[in-house]
PDB file of C-alpha atoms and ligand atoms in Angstrom:
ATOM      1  CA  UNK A   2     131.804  10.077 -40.815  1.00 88.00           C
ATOM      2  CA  UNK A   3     134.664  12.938 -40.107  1.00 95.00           C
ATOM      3  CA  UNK A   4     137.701  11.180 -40.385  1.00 96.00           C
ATOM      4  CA  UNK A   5     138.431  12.538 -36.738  1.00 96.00           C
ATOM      5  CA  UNK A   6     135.852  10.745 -35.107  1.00 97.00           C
ATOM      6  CA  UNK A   7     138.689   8.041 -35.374  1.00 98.00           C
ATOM      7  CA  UNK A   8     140.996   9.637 -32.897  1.00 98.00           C
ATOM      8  CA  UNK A   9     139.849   8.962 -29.131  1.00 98.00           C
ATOM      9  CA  UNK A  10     141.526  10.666 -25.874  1.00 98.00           C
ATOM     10  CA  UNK A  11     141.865   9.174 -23.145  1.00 98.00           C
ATOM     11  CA  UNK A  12     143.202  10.766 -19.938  1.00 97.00           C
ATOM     12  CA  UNK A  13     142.765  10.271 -16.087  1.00 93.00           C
ATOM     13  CA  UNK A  14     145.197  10.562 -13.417  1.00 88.00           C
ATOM     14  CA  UNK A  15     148.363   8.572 -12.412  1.00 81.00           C
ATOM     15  CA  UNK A  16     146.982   5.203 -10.776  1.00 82.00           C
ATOM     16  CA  UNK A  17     143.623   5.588 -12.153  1.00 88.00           C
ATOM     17  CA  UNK A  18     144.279   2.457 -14.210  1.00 90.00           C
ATOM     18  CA  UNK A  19     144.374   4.279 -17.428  1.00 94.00           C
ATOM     19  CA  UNK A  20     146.891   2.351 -18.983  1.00 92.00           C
ATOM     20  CA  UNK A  21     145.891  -0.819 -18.018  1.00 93.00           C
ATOM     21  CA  UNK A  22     142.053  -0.417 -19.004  1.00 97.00           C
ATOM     22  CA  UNK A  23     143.953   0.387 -22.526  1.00 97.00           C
ATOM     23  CA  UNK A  24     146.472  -2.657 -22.469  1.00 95.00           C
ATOM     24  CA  UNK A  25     143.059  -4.863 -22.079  1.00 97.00           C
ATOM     25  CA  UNK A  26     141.284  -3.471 -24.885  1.00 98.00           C
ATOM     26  CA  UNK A  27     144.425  -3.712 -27.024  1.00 96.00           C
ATOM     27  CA  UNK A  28     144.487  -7.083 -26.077  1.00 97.00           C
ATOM     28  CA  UNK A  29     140.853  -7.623 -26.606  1.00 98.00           C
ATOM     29  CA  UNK A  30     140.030  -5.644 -29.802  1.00 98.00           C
ATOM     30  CA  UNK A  31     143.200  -5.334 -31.732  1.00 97.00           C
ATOM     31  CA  UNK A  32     141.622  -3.433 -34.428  1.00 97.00           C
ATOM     32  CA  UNK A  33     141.772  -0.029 -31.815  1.00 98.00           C
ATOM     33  CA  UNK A  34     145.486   1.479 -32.361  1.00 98.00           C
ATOM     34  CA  UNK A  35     147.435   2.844 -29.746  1.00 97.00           C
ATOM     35  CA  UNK A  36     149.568   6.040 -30.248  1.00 98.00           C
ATOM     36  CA  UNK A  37     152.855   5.782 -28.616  1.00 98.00           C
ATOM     37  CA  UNK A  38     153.899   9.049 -27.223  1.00 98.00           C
ATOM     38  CA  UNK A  39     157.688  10.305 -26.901  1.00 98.00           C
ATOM     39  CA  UNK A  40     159.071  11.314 -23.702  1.00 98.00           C
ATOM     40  CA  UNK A  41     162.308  12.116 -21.692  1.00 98.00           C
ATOM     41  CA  UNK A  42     161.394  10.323 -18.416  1.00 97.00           C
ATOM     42  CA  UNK A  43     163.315   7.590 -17.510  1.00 95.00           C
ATOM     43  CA  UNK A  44     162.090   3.904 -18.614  1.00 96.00           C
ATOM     44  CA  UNK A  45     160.851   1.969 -16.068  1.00 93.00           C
ATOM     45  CA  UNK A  46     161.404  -1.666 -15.734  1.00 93.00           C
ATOM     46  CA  UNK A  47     159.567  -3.924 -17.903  1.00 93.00           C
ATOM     47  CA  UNK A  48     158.522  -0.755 -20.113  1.00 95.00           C
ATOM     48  CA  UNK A  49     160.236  -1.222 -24.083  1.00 97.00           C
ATOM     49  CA  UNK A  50     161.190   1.292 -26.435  1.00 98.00           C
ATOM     50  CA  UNK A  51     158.363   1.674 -29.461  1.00 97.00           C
ATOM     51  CA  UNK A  52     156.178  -0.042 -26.961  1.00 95.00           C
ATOM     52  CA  UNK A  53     155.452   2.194 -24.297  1.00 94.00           C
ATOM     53  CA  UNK A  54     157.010   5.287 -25.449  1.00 97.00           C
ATOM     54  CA  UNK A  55     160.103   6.230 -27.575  1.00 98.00           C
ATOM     55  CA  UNK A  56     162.316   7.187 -24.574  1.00 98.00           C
ATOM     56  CA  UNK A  57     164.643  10.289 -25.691  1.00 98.00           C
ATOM     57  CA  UNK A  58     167.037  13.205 -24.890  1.00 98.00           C
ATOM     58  CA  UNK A  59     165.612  16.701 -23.989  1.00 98.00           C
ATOM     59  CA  UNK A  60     167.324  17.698 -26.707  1.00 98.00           C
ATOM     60  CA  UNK A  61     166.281  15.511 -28.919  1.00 98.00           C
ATOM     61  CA  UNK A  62     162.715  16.399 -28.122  1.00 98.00           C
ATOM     62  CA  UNK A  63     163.535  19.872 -28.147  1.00 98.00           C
ATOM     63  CA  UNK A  64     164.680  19.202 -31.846  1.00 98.00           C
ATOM     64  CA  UNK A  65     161.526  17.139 -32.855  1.00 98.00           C
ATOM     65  CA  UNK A  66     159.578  19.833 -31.367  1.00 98.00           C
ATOM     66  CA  UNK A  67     161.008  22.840 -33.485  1.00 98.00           C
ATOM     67  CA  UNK A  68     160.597  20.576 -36.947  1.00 98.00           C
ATOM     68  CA  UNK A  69     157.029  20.232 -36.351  1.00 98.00           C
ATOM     69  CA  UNK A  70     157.121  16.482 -35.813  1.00 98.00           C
ATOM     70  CA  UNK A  71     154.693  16.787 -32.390  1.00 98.00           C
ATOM     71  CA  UNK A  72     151.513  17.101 -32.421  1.00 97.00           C
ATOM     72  CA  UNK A  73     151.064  18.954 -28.865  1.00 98.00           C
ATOM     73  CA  UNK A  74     153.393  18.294 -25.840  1.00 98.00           C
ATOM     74  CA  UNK A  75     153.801  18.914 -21.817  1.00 96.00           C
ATOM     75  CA  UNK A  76     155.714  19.040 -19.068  1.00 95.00           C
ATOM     76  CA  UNK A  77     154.653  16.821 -16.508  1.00 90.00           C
ATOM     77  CA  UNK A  78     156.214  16.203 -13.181  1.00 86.00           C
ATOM     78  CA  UNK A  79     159.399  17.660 -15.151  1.00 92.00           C
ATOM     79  CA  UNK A  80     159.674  15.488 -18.097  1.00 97.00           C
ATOM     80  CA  UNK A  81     158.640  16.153 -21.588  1.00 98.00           C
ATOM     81  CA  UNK A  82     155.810  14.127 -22.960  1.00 98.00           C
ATOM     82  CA  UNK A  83     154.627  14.687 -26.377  1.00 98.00           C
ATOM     83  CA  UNK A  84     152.442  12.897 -29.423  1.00 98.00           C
ATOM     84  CA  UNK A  85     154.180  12.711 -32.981  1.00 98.00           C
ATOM     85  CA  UNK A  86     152.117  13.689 -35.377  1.00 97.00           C
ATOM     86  CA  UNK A  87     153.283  10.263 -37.252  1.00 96.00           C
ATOM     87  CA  UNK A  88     151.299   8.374 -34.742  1.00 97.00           C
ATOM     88  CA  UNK A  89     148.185   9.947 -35.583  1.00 97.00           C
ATOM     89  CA  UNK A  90     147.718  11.463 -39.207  1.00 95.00           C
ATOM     90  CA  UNK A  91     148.525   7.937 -40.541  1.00 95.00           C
ATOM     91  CA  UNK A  92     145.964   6.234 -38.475  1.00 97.00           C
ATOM     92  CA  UNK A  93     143.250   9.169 -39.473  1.00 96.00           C
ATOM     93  CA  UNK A  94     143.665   8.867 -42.839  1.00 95.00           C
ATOM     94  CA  UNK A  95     143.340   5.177 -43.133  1.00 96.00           C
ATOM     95  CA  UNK A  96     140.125   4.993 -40.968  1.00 96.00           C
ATOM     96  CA  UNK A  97     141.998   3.085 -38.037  1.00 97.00           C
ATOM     97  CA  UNK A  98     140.725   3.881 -34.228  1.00 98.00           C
ATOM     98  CA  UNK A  99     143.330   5.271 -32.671  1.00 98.00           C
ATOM     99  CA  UNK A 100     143.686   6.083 -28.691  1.00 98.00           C
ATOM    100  CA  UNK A 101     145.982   8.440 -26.944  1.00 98.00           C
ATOM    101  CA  UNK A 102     146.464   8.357 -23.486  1.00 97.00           C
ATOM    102  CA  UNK A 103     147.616  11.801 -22.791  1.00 97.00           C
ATOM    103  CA  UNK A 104     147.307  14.257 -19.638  1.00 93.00           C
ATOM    104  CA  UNK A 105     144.741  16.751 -19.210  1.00 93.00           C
ATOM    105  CA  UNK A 106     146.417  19.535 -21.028  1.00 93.00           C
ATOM    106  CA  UNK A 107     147.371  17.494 -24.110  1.00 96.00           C
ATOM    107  CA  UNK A 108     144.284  16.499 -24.435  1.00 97.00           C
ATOM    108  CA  UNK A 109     142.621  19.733 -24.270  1.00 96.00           C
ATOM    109  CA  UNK A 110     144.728  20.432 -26.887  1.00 97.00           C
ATOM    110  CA  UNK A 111     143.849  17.537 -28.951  1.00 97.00           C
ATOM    111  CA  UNK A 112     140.581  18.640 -28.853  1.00 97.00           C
ATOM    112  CA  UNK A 113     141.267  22.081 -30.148  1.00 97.00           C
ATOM    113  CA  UNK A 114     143.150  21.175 -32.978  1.00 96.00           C
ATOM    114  CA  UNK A 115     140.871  18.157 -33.438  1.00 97.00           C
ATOM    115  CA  UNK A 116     137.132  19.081 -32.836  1.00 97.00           C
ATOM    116  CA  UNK A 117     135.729  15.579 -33.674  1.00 97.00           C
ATOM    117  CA  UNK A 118     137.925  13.655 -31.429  1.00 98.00           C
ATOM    118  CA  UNK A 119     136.479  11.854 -28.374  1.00 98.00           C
ATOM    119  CA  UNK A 120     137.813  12.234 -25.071  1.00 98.00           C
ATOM    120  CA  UNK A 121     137.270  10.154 -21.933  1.00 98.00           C
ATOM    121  CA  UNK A 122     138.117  10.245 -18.391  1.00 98.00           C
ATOM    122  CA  UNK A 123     139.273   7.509 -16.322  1.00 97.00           C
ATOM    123  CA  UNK A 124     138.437   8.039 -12.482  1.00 93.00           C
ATOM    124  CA  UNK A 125     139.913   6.073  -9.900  1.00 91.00           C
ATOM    125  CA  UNK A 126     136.834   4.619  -7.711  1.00 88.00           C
ATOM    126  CA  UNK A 127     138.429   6.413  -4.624  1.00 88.00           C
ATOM    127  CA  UNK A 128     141.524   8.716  -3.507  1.00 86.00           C
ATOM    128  CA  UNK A 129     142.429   6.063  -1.127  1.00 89.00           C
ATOM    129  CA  UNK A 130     142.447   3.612  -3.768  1.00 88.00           C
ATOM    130  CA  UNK A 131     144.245   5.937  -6.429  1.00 87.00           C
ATOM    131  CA  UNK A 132     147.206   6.196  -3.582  1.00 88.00           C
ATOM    132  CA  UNK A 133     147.041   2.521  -2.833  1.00 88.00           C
ATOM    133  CA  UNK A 134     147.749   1.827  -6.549  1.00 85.00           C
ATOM    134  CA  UNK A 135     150.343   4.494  -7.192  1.00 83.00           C
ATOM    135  CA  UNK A 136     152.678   3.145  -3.862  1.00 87.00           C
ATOM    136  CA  UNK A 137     151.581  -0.887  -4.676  1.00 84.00           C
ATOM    137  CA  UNK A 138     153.335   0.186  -8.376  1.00 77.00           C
ATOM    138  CA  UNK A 139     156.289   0.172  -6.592  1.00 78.00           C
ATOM    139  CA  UNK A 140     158.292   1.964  -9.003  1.00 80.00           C
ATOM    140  CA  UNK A 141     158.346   5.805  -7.703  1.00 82.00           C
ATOM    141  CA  UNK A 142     159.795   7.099  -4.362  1.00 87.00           C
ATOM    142  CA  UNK A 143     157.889   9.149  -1.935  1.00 89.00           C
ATOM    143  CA  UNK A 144     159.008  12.131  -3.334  1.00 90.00           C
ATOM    144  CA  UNK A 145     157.243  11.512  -6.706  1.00 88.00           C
ATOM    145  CA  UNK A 146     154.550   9.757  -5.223  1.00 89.00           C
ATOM    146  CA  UNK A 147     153.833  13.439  -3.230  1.00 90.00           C
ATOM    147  CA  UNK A 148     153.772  14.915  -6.948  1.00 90.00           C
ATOM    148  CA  UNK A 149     151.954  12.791  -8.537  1.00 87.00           C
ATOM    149  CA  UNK A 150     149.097  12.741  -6.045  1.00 90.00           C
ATOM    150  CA  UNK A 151     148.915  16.657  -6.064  1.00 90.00           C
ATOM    151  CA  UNK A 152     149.022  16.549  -9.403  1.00 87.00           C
ATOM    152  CA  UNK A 153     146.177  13.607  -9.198  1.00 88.00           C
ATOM    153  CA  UNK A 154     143.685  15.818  -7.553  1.00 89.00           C
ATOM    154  CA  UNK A 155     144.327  18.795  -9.760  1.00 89.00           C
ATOM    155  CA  UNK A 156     143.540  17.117 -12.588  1.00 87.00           C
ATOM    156  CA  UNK A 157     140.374  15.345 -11.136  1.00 90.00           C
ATOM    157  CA  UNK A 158     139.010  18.432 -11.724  1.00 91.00           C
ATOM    158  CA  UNK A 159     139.568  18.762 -15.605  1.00 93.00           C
ATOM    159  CA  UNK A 160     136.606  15.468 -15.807  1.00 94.00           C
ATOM    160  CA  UNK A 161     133.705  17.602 -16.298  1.00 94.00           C
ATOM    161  CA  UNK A 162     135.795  18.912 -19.800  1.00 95.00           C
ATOM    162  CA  UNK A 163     135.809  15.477 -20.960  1.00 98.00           C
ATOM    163  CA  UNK A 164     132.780  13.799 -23.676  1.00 98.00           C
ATOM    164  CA  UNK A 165     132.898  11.185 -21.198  1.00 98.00           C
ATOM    165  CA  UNK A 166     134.046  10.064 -17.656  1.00 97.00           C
ATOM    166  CA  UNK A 167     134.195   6.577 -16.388  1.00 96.00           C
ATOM    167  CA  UNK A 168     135.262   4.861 -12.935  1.00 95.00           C
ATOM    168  CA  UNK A 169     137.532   2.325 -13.044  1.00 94.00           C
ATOM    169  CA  UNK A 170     136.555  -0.142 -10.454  1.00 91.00           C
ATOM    170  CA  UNK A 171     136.922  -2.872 -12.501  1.00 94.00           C
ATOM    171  CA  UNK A 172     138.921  -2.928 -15.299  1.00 95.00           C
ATOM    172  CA  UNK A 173     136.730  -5.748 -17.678  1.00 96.00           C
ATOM    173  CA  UNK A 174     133.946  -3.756 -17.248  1.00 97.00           C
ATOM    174  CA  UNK A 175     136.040  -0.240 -17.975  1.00 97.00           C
ATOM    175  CA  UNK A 176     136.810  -1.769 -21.611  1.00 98.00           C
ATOM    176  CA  UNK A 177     133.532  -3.017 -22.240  1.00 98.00           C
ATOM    177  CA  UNK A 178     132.323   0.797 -21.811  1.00 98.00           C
ATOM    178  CA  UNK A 179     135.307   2.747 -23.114  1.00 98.00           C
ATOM    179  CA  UNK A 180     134.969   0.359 -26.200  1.00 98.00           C
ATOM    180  CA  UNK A 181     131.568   1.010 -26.709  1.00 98.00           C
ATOM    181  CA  UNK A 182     132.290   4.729 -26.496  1.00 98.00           C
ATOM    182  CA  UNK A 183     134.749   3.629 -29.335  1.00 98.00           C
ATOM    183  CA  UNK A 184     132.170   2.351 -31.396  1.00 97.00           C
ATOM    184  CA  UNK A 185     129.827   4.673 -31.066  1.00 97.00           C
ATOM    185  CA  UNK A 186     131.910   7.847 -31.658  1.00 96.00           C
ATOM    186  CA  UNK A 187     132.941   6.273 -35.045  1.00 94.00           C
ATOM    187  CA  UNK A 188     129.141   6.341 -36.763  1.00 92.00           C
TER     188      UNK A 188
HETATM  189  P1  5GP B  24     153.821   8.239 -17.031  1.00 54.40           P
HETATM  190  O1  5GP B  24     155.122   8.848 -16.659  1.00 54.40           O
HETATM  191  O2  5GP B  24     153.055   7.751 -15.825  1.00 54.40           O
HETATM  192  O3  5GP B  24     153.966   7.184 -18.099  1.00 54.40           O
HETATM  193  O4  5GP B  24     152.936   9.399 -17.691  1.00 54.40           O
HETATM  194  C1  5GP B  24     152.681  10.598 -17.002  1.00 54.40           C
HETATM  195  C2  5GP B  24     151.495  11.303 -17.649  1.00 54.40           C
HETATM  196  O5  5GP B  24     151.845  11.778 -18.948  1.00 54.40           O
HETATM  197  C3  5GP B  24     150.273  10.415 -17.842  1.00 54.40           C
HETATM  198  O6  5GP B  24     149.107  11.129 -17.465  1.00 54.40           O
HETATM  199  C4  5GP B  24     150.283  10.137 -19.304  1.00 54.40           C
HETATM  200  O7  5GP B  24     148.989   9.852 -19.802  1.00 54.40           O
HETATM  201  C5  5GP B  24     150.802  11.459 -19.845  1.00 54.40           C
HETATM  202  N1  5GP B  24     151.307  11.377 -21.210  1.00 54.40           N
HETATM  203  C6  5GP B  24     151.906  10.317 -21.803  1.00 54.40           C
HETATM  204  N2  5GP B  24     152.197  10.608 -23.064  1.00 54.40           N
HETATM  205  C7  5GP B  24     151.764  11.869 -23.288  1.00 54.40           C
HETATM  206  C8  5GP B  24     151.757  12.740 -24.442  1.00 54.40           C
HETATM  207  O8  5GP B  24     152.208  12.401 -25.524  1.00 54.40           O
HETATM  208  N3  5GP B  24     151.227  13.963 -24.284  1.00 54.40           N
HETATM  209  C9  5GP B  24     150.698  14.395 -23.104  1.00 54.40           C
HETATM  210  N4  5GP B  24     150.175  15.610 -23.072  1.00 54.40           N
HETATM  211  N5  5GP B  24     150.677  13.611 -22.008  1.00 54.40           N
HETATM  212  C10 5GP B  24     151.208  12.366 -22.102  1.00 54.40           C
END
């Protein structure tokens, strides 16, 4: 087995229920790693520091950036999101499954610099339902609900890029499958 096959992307748009399909099978299978990203958005209640991503200055992502620390990086919806390179090498190495939930372009990247990686892509069953869960979040105004959305469809059309694409109409069943994609890109 390439060491690689150990890293798995995962990307889909904002309200596909990306991140909670990956809480579950955190919860679930605790041997699958999650990579925490760094970013310079604001944190949004309930989210933690080292949890859900170590929150920073542009500059200090700028900095982080130039010293090689980040694996690949974007600029979505005008923060900075990026993937140390801590998060992943160590997990490679030791032969631990690692996911990163990462935007299209990130993971397009991932893919280039990492051939044997995996990536998957979370649909939302519906657009209606993809804007239902993005305003029942709660946690954006209209404004960046309008961006996200565009942003939502644009990316819908990266899917047929991905290894694999899967709807997420219900989320027990969406870790059943993305964790047997797990297993199965690992032999
Ligand atoms: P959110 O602000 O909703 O947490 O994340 C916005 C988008 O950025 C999501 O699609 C999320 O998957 C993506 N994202 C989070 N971390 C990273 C990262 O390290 N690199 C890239 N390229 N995208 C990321």
């Amino acid at each position: 087995m390439n060491k690689e096959q150990n890293l798995i992307v995962v990307s889909g748009p904002s309200g596909s229920g990306k991140d909670t399909v990956v809480k579950a099978l955190m919860e679930k299978y605790p041997t699958v790693e999650i990579s925490v990203s760094a970013t310079t958005r604001e944190k949004r209640p309930g989210e933690k520091e080292g949890v859900n991503y170590y929150y920073m200055s542009v500059s200090d992502f700028e900095k982080k950036l130039a010293d090689g620390e980040i694996l690949e990086h974007t600029c979505y919806c005008g923060n900075y999101y990026g993937t140390p390179k801590a998060e992943v090498d160590y997990r490679i190495e030791h032969n631990i499954p690692v996911v990163l939930v990462i935007e299209v372009e990130g993971a397009k990247n991932i893919k280039k610099q990492y051939p044997h990686s995996t990536t998957v892509f979370v649909r939302p069953p519906s657009y209606e339902e993809l804007s239902n869960r993005l305003r029942g979040r709660g946690t954006e105004n209209e404004e960046v609900i309008q961006v996200r959305l565009a942003r939502a469809v644009e990316e819908m059309e990266y899917a047929v890029d991905y290894d694999y694409v899967i709807v997420n109409d219900a989320v027990e069943d969406c870790v059943e499958e993305l964790y047997a994609i797990i297993e199965q890109s690992r032999k």
